[in-house]
Amino acid sequence: MRWTLRFALPALFLVLIICTVVYIKFTQIWDQYNAPAYAWASLQNTLRGSELASPPPVRGNVEDKVVIMAKVESEDTQWVPNYLPNWQRAIYTVNPSSLDNSNSNSTALTTPLNKGHESMAYLTYIIDHYHALPSTLVFIHPHRRGFSEAWHTDTPLHDNVDALRSLRIPYIQEAGYANLRCNWNPGCEMPHRKNKHITPDIWREVFSAASQSMFSLKEKGVREEEYVPGEVGAACCAQFAVSRGRVLQRPLSDYEGFRKWIVDTKLSDARSGRVMEFLWHVIFGMEAV
């Protein structure tokens, strides 16, 4: 009996630890994916007998706003002109085939290099259109919707069409910048702010070519590369809206410098993209957290 208890108690303790870890992970994912809202919205669509998250296309003239995204050649982004016809669009193919490259009549937008994930396309658009930007710029991913693929899109059905149709343009003009994800998980909760991606050295590298900050550091007379915050946090995942005025508060050379850092850094495509993901809000004038 004693031997049974001696082995049973540690085993029970181990099971409790495992269950606790699983529970914590499950609740984090449950919150991160906004699973209750997605399940309820999906059920409503099913009961109505409608196609999941397929509103009728909007008709109207193209307005002074643009949606910018990066895609791989195999991704289908036809949903953008179909469901957002009143938006200008700049859809960059980051891995064009050699056949497409040889076609001098091709109108497909491409990036100088397939590196930095979506950031290469984002910066390329700003650099190429700096002197003729629309009043509102929205940077998003190429997947329209989906629980596993687009979980970071903050609408009940994780649908970028819903997100852009509900976007309050006047607020963007007033605030200058807004992350399209309101949920702080992941990226902005307290445990995430001691950011392993934005080390002091990485911060200095990224901002080494930047002008003196136009924003919170201006009054202090401190260059961004000299100021390294103790914490950096941003709700994932590099989908945001910014006004033309806010973009223009930085000189063109800053954006060229950011893109050059992506090209030159020894960090991989994924890691350099993750660095930029945590810095867009800083680049566009927000505090580090």
PDB file of C-alpha atoms in Angstrom, residues 4-205:
ATOM      1  CA  THR A   4       1.367   2.317  -4.267  1.00  0.00           C
ATOM      2  CA  LEU A   5       0.912   5.683  -2.569  1.00  0.00           C
ATOM      3  CA  ARG A   6       4.546   6.613  -3.105  1.00  0.00           C
ATOM      4  CA  PHE A   7       4.122   6.188  -6.854  1.00  0.00           C
ATOM      5  CA  ALA A   8       0.503   7.344  -7.112  1.00  0.00           C
ATOM      6  CA  LEU A   9       1.012  10.762  -5.499  1.00  0.00           C
ATOM      7  CA  PRO A  10       3.870  11.880  -7.804  1.00  0.00           C
ATOM      8  CA  ALA A  11       1.931  10.526 -10.793  1.00  0.00           C
ATOM      9  CA  LEU A  12      -1.140  12.479  -9.741  1.00  0.00           C
ATOM     10  CA  PHE A  13       0.962  15.607  -9.248  1.00  0.00           C
ATOM     11  CA  LEU A  14       2.457  15.168 -12.725  1.00  0.00           C
ATOM     12  CA  VAL A  15      -1.003  14.730 -14.265  1.00  0.00           C
ATOM     13  CA  LEU A  16      -2.195  17.920 -12.537  1.00  0.00           C
ATOM     14  CA  ILE A  17       0.774  19.852 -13.917  1.00  0.00           C
ATOM     15  CA  ILE A  18       0.125  18.558 -17.443  1.00  0.00           C
ATOM     16  CA  CYS A  19      -3.578  19.377 -17.189  1.00  0.00           C
ATOM     17  CA  THR A  20      -2.798  22.879 -15.949  1.00  0.00           C
ATOM     18  CA  VAL A  21      -0.393  23.539 -18.819  1.00  0.00           C
ATOM     19  CA  VAL A  22      -2.894  22.193 -21.355  1.00  0.00           C
ATOM     20  CA  TYR A  23      -5.662  24.322 -19.844  1.00  0.00           C
ATOM     21  CA  ILE A  24      -3.558  27.491 -19.966  1.00  0.00           C
ATOM     22  CA  LYS A  25      -2.547  26.825 -23.564  1.00  0.00           C
ATOM     23  CA  PHE A  26      -6.106  26.030 -24.554  1.00  0.00           C
ATOM     24  CA  THR A  27      -7.491  29.232 -23.023  1.00  0.00           C
ATOM     25  CA  GLN A  28      -4.776  31.279 -24.744  1.00  0.00           C
ATOM     26  CA  ILE A  29      -5.627  29.768 -28.126  1.00  0.00           C
ATOM     27  CA  TRP A  30      -9.363  30.088 -27.415  1.00  0.00           C
ATOM     28  CA  ASP A  31      -8.873  33.813 -26.811  1.00  0.00           C
ATOM     29  CA  GLN A  32      -6.330  34.306 -29.595  1.00  0.00           C
ATOM     30  CA  TYR A  33      -8.624  32.783 -32.215  1.00  0.00           C
ATOM     31  CA  ASN A  34     -11.764  34.403 -30.756  1.00  0.00           C
ATOM     32  CA  ALA A  35     -13.327  30.972 -31.060  1.00  0.00           C
ATOM     33  CA  PRO A  36     -16.724  31.722 -29.426  1.00  0.00           C
ATOM     34  CA  ALA A  37     -17.520  34.578 -31.816  1.00  0.00           C
ATOM     35  CA  TYR A  38     -16.371  32.550 -34.806  1.00  0.00           C
ATOM     36  CA  ALA A  39     -18.459  29.528 -33.818  1.00  0.00           C
ATOM     37  CA  TRP A  40     -21.581  31.642 -33.234  1.00  0.00           C
ATOM     38  CA  ALA A  41     -21.209  33.582 -36.499  1.00  0.00           C
ATOM     39  CA  SER A  42     -20.602  30.349 -38.437  1.00  0.00           C
ATOM     40  CA  LEU A  43     -23.703  28.796 -36.900  1.00  0.00           C
ATOM     41  CA  GLN A  44     -25.797  31.818 -37.870  1.00  0.00           C
ATOM     42  CA  ASN A  45     -24.577  31.572 -41.455  1.00  0.00           C
ATOM     43  CA  THR A  46     -25.378  27.869 -41.548  1.00  0.00           C
ATOM     44  CA  LEU A  47     -28.889  28.387 -40.164  1.00  0.00           C
ATOM     45  CA  ARG A  48     -29.557  31.108 -42.709  1.00  0.00           C
ATOM     46  CA  GLY A  49     -28.354  28.802 -45.463  1.00  0.00           C
ATOM     47  CA  SER A  50     -26.010  31.443 -46.807  1.00  0.00           C
ATOM     48  CA  GLU A  51     -22.481  30.992 -48.036  1.00  0.00           C
ATOM     49  CA  LEU A  52     -20.038  31.632 -45.227  1.00  0.00           C
ATOM     50  CA  ALA A  53     -19.169  35.321 -45.040  1.00  0.00           C
ATOM     51  CA  SER A  54     -20.026  36.186 -48.650  1.00  0.00           C
ATOM     52  CA  PRO A  55     -21.747  39.580 -48.689  1.00  0.00           C
ATOM     53  CA  PRO A  56     -22.959  40.904 -52.043  1.00  0.00           C
ATOM     54  CA  PRO A  57     -20.310  42.854 -53.933  1.00  0.00           C
ATOM     55  CA  VAL A  58     -20.247  46.610 -53.416  1.00  0.00           C
ATOM     56  CA  ARG A  59     -20.678  48.853 -56.419  1.00  0.00           C
ATOM     57  CA  GLY A  60     -19.315  52.356 -56.724  1.00  0.00           C
ATOM     58  CA  ASN A  61     -16.427  54.506 -57.840  1.00  0.00           C
ATOM     59  CA  VAL A  62     -12.863  53.914 -56.745  1.00  0.00           C
ATOM     60  CA  GLU A  63     -12.161  56.146 -53.772  1.00  0.00           C
ATOM     61  CA  ASP A  64      -9.115  57.847 -52.267  1.00  0.00           C
ATOM     62  CA  LYS A  65      -7.981  54.778 -50.349  1.00  0.00           C
ATOM     63  CA  VAL A  66      -5.784  51.821 -51.161  1.00  0.00           C
ATOM     64  CA  VAL A  67      -5.339  48.263 -49.938  1.00  0.00           C
ATOM     65  CA  ILE A  68      -1.765  46.957 -50.099  1.00  0.00           C
ATOM     66  CA  MET A  69      -0.711  43.342 -49.725  1.00  0.00           C
ATOM     67  CA  ALA A  70       1.991  40.820 -50.559  1.00  0.00           C
ATOM     68  CA  LYS A  71       1.150  37.421 -52.007  1.00  0.00           C
ATOM     69  CA  VAL A  72       2.867  34.379 -53.395  1.00  0.00           C
ATOM     70  CA  GLU A  73       2.049  33.517 -56.970  1.00  0.00           C
ATOM     71  CA  SER A  74      -0.268  30.654 -56.059  1.00  0.00           C
ATOM     72  CA  GLU A  75      -2.530  32.737 -53.815  1.00  0.00           C
ATOM     73  CA  ASP A  76      -5.874  33.884 -55.187  1.00  0.00           C
ATOM     74  CA  THR A  77      -6.630  37.525 -54.390  1.00  0.00           C
ATOM     75  CA  GLN A  78      -9.538  37.979 -56.785  1.00  0.00           C
ATOM     76  CA  TRP A  79     -11.704  38.611 -53.722  1.00  0.00           C
ATOM     77  CA  VAL A  80     -10.213  42.104 -53.521  1.00  0.00           C
ATOM     78  CA  PRO A  81     -11.643  43.507 -56.790  1.00  0.00           C
ATOM     79  CA  ASN A  82     -14.776  41.387 -56.392  1.00  0.00           C
ATOM     80  CA  TYR A  83     -15.716  42.577 -52.920  1.00  0.00           C
ATOM     81  CA  LEU A  84     -13.751  45.804 -52.495  1.00  0.00           C
ATOM     82  CA  PRO A  85     -14.185  47.442 -55.912  1.00  0.00           C
ATOM     83  CA  ASN A  86     -14.221  50.950 -54.456  1.00  0.00           C
ATOM     84  CA  TRP A  87     -10.693  50.497 -53.123  1.00  0.00           C
ATOM     85  CA  GLN A  88      -7.529  51.100 -55.075  1.00  0.00           C
ATOM     86  CA  ARG A  89      -5.332  48.025 -54.793  1.00  0.00           C
ATOM     87  CA  ALA A  90      -1.626  47.267 -54.880  1.00  0.00           C
ATOM     88  CA  ILE A  91      -1.074  43.519 -54.751  1.00  0.00           C
ATOM     89  CA  TYR A  92       2.580  42.508 -54.932  1.00  0.00           C
ATOM     90  CA  THR A  93       3.714  39.056 -56.031  1.00  0.00           C
ATOM     91  CA  VAL A  94       6.841  38.304 -54.034  1.00  0.00           C
ATOM     92  CA  ASN A  95       7.864  35.159 -55.930  1.00  0.00           C
ATOM     93  CA  PRO A  96       7.055  35.791 -59.604  1.00  0.00           C
ATOM     94  CA  SER A  97       7.933  32.969 -61.963  1.00  0.00           C
ATOM     95  CA  SER A  98      10.655  33.433 -64.559  1.00  0.00           C
ATOM     96  CA  LEU A  99       7.958  33.256 -67.236  1.00  0.00           C
ATOM     97  CA  ASP A 100       6.183  36.269 -65.760  1.00  0.00           C
ATOM     98  CA  ASN A 101       9.459  38.150 -65.384  1.00  0.00           C
ATOM     99  CA  SER A 102      10.212  37.657 -69.072  1.00  0.00           C
ATOM    100  CA  ASN A 103       6.882  39.190 -70.061  1.00  0.00           C
ATOM    101  CA  SER A 104       7.611  42.869 -70.564  1.00  0.00           C
ATOM    102  CA  ASN A 105       3.882  43.614 -70.905  1.00  0.00           C
ATOM    103  CA  SER A 106       3.065  42.167 -67.497  1.00  0.00           C
ATOM    104  CA  THR A 107       1.355  44.637 -65.167  1.00  0.00           C
ATOM    105  CA  ALA A 108       1.849  42.499 -62.078  1.00  0.00           C
ATOM    106  CA  LEU A 109       3.472  44.307 -59.187  1.00  0.00           C
ATOM    107  CA  THR A 110       6.593  42.653 -57.783  1.00  0.00           C
ATOM    108  CA  THR A 111       9.036  43.340 -54.977  1.00  0.00           C
ATOM    109  CA  PRO A 112      12.803  43.791 -55.318  1.00  0.00           C
ATOM    110  CA  LEU A 113      13.409  40.741 -53.151  1.00  0.00           C
ATOM    111  CA  ASN A 114      11.330  38.012 -51.520  1.00  0.00           C
ATOM    112  CA  LYS A 115      12.376  38.762 -47.957  1.00  0.00           C
ATOM    113  CA  GLY A 116      10.850  40.240 -44.848  1.00  0.00           C
ATOM    114  CA  HIS A 117       7.452  38.663 -45.474  1.00  0.00           C
ATOM    115  CA  GLU A 118       4.838  41.356 -46.195  1.00  0.00           C
ATOM    116  CA  SER A 119       7.111  44.234 -45.139  1.00  0.00           C
ATOM    117  CA  MET A 120       8.975  44.273 -48.455  1.00  0.00           C
ATOM    118  CA  ALA A 121       5.726  44.926 -50.321  1.00  0.00           C
ATOM    119  CA  TYR A 122       4.507  47.463 -47.766  1.00  0.00           C
ATOM    120  CA  LEU A 123       7.692  49.516 -47.955  1.00  0.00           C
ATOM    121  CA  THR A 124       7.968  49.183 -51.728  1.00  0.00           C
ATOM    122  CA  TYR A 125       4.504  50.701 -52.147  1.00  0.00           C
ATOM    123  CA  ILE A 126       5.331  53.641 -49.871  1.00  0.00           C
ATOM    124  CA  ILE A 127       8.655  54.268 -51.587  1.00  0.00           C
ATOM    125  CA  ASP A 128       7.246  54.060 -55.123  1.00  0.00           C
ATOM    126  CA  HIS A 129       4.175  56.215 -54.348  1.00  0.00           C
ATOM    127  CA  TYR A 130       5.545  58.536 -51.680  1.00  0.00           C
ATOM    128  CA  HIS A 131       4.728  61.690 -53.629  1.00  0.00           C
ATOM    129  CA  ALA A 132       1.256  60.548 -54.730  1.00  0.00           C
ATOM    130  CA  LEU A 133      -0.217  58.591 -51.837  1.00  0.00           C
ATOM    131  CA  PRO A 134      -3.963  58.133 -51.348  1.00  0.00           C
ATOM    132  CA  SER A 135      -5.359  59.646 -48.154  1.00  0.00           C
ATOM    133  CA  THR A 136      -5.847  56.246 -46.474  1.00  0.00           C
ATOM    134  CA  LEU A 137      -3.557  53.234 -46.759  1.00  0.00           C
ATOM    135  CA  VAL A 138      -4.526  49.798 -45.445  1.00  0.00           C
ATOM    136  CA  PHE A 139      -1.950  47.027 -45.272  1.00  0.00           C
ATOM    137  CA  ILE A 140      -3.355  43.507 -44.992  1.00  0.00           C
ATOM    138  CA  HIS A 141      -2.642  39.869 -45.799  1.00  0.00           C
ATOM    139  CA  PRO A 142      -3.778  38.178 -49.023  1.00  0.00           C
ATOM    140  CA  HIS A 143      -6.005  35.535 -47.442  1.00  0.00           C
ATOM    141  CA  ARG A 144      -9.533  36.755 -47.199  1.00  0.00           C
ATOM    142  CA  ARG A 145     -10.891  34.605 -44.381  1.00  0.00           C
ATOM    143  CA  GLY A 146     -10.604  31.330 -42.482  1.00  0.00           C
ATOM    144  CA  PHE A 147     -10.390  30.143 -38.902  1.00  0.00           C
ATOM    145  CA  SER A 148      -6.869  28.739 -39.111  1.00  0.00           C
ATOM    146  CA  GLU A 149      -5.449  30.946 -41.847  1.00  0.00           C
ATOM    147  CA  ALA A 150      -6.912  34.347 -40.982  1.00  0.00           C
ATOM    148  CA  TRP A 151      -7.486  33.994 -37.226  1.00  0.00           C
ATOM    149  CA  HIS A 152      -5.679  37.303 -36.664  1.00  0.00           C
ATOM    150  CA  THR A 153      -8.352  39.230 -38.588  1.00  0.00           C
ATOM    151  CA  ASP A 154     -10.486  40.786 -35.877  1.00  0.00           C
ATOM    152  CA  THR A 155     -14.010  40.124 -37.122  1.00  0.00           C
ATOM    153  CA  PRO A 156     -16.341  37.294 -36.011  1.00  0.00           C
ATOM    154  CA  LEU A 157     -15.630  35.283 -39.166  1.00  0.00           C
ATOM    155  CA  HIS A 158     -11.987  36.393 -39.487  1.00  0.00           C
ATOM    156  CA  ASP A 159     -12.889  38.045 -42.798  1.00  0.00           C
ATOM    157  CA  ASN A 160     -10.867  40.917 -44.270  1.00  0.00           C
ATOM    158  CA  VAL A 161     -13.818  42.018 -46.400  1.00  0.00           C
ATOM    159  CA  ASP A 162     -15.817  42.578 -43.216  1.00  0.00           C
ATOM    160  CA  ALA A 163     -12.848  44.320 -41.617  1.00  0.00           C
ATOM    161  CA  LEU A 164     -12.357  46.813 -44.426  1.00  0.00           C
ATOM    162  CA  ARG A 165     -16.047  47.474 -44.930  1.00  0.00           C
ATOM    163  CA  SER A 166     -16.388  48.351 -41.260  1.00  0.00           C
ATOM    164  CA  LEU A 167     -13.210  50.440 -41.117  1.00  0.00           C
ATOM    165  CA  ARG A 168     -13.883  53.961 -39.862  1.00  0.00           C
ATOM    166  CA  ILE A 169     -11.917  56.087 -42.314  1.00  0.00           C
ATOM    167  CA  PRO A 170     -12.500  59.352 -40.386  1.00  0.00           C
ATOM    168  CA  TYR A 171     -10.911  57.751 -37.324  1.00  0.00           C
ATOM    169  CA  ILE A 172      -7.825  56.781 -39.339  1.00  0.00           C
ATOM    170  CA  GLN A 173      -7.512  60.349 -40.549  1.00  0.00           C
ATOM    171  CA  GLU A 174      -7.813  61.651 -37.012  1.00  0.00           C
ATOM    172  CA  ALA A 175      -5.582  59.113 -35.259  1.00  0.00           C
ATOM    173  CA  GLY A 176      -3.060  58.654 -38.081  1.00  0.00           C
ATOM    174  CA  TYR A 177      -2.499  54.966 -37.372  1.00  0.00           C
ATOM    175  CA  ALA A 178      -4.558  51.996 -36.207  1.00  0.00           C
ATOM    176  CA  ASN A 179      -3.753  48.322 -35.843  1.00  0.00           C
ATOM    177  CA  LEU A 180      -6.595  46.326 -37.396  1.00  0.00           C
ATOM    178  CA  ARG A 181      -6.420  43.822 -34.541  1.00  0.00           C
ATOM    179  CA  CYS A 182      -7.831  44.934 -31.187  1.00  0.00           C
ATOM    180  CA  ASN A 183      -7.105  41.688 -29.343  1.00  0.00           C
ATOM    181  CA  TRP A 184      -3.789  42.030 -27.486  1.00  0.00           C
ATOM    182  CA  ASN A 185      -3.145  38.313 -27.693  1.00  0.00           C
ATOM    183  CA  PRO A 186      -0.578  37.648 -29.014  1.00  0.00           C
ATOM    184  CA  GLY A 187       2.002  40.411 -29.163  1.00  0.00           C
ATOM    185  CA  CYS A 188       0.915  43.043 -26.664  1.00  0.00           C
ATOM    186  CA  GLU A 189       0.138  41.269 -23.419  1.00  0.00           C
ATOM    187  CA  MET A 190       2.576  41.768 -20.554  1.00  0.00           C
ATOM    188  CA  PRO A 191       4.546  38.509 -21.063  1.00  0.00           C
ATOM    189  CA  HIS A 192       5.098  39.409 -24.740  1.00  0.00           C
ATOM    190  CA  ARG A 193       6.580  42.869 -24.209  1.00  0.00           C
ATOM    191  CA  LYS A 194      10.086  41.748 -23.313  1.00  0.00           C
ATOM    192  CA  ASN A 195      10.399  41.245 -27.006  1.00  0.00           C
ATOM    193  CA  LYS A 196      12.933  38.656 -28.132  1.00  0.00           C
ATOM    194  CA  HIS A 197      12.675  39.912 -31.726  1.00  0.00           C
ATOM    195  CA  ILE A 198      13.495  43.562 -30.976  1.00  0.00           C
ATOM    196  CA  THR A 199      16.831  43.437 -29.217  1.00  0.00           C
ATOM    197  CA  PRO A 200      18.762  46.676 -28.584  1.00  0.00           C
ATOM    198  CA  ASP A 201      21.099  45.797 -31.458  1.00  0.00           C
ATOM    199  CA  ILE A 202      18.216  45.119 -33.849  1.00  0.00           C
ATOM    200  CA  TRP A 203      16.504  48.371 -32.845  1.00  0.00           C
ATOM    201  CA  ARG A 204      19.690  50.349 -33.533  1.00  0.00           C
ATOM    202  CA  GLU A 205      20.216  48.605 -36.856  1.00  0.00           C
TER     203      GLU A 205
END
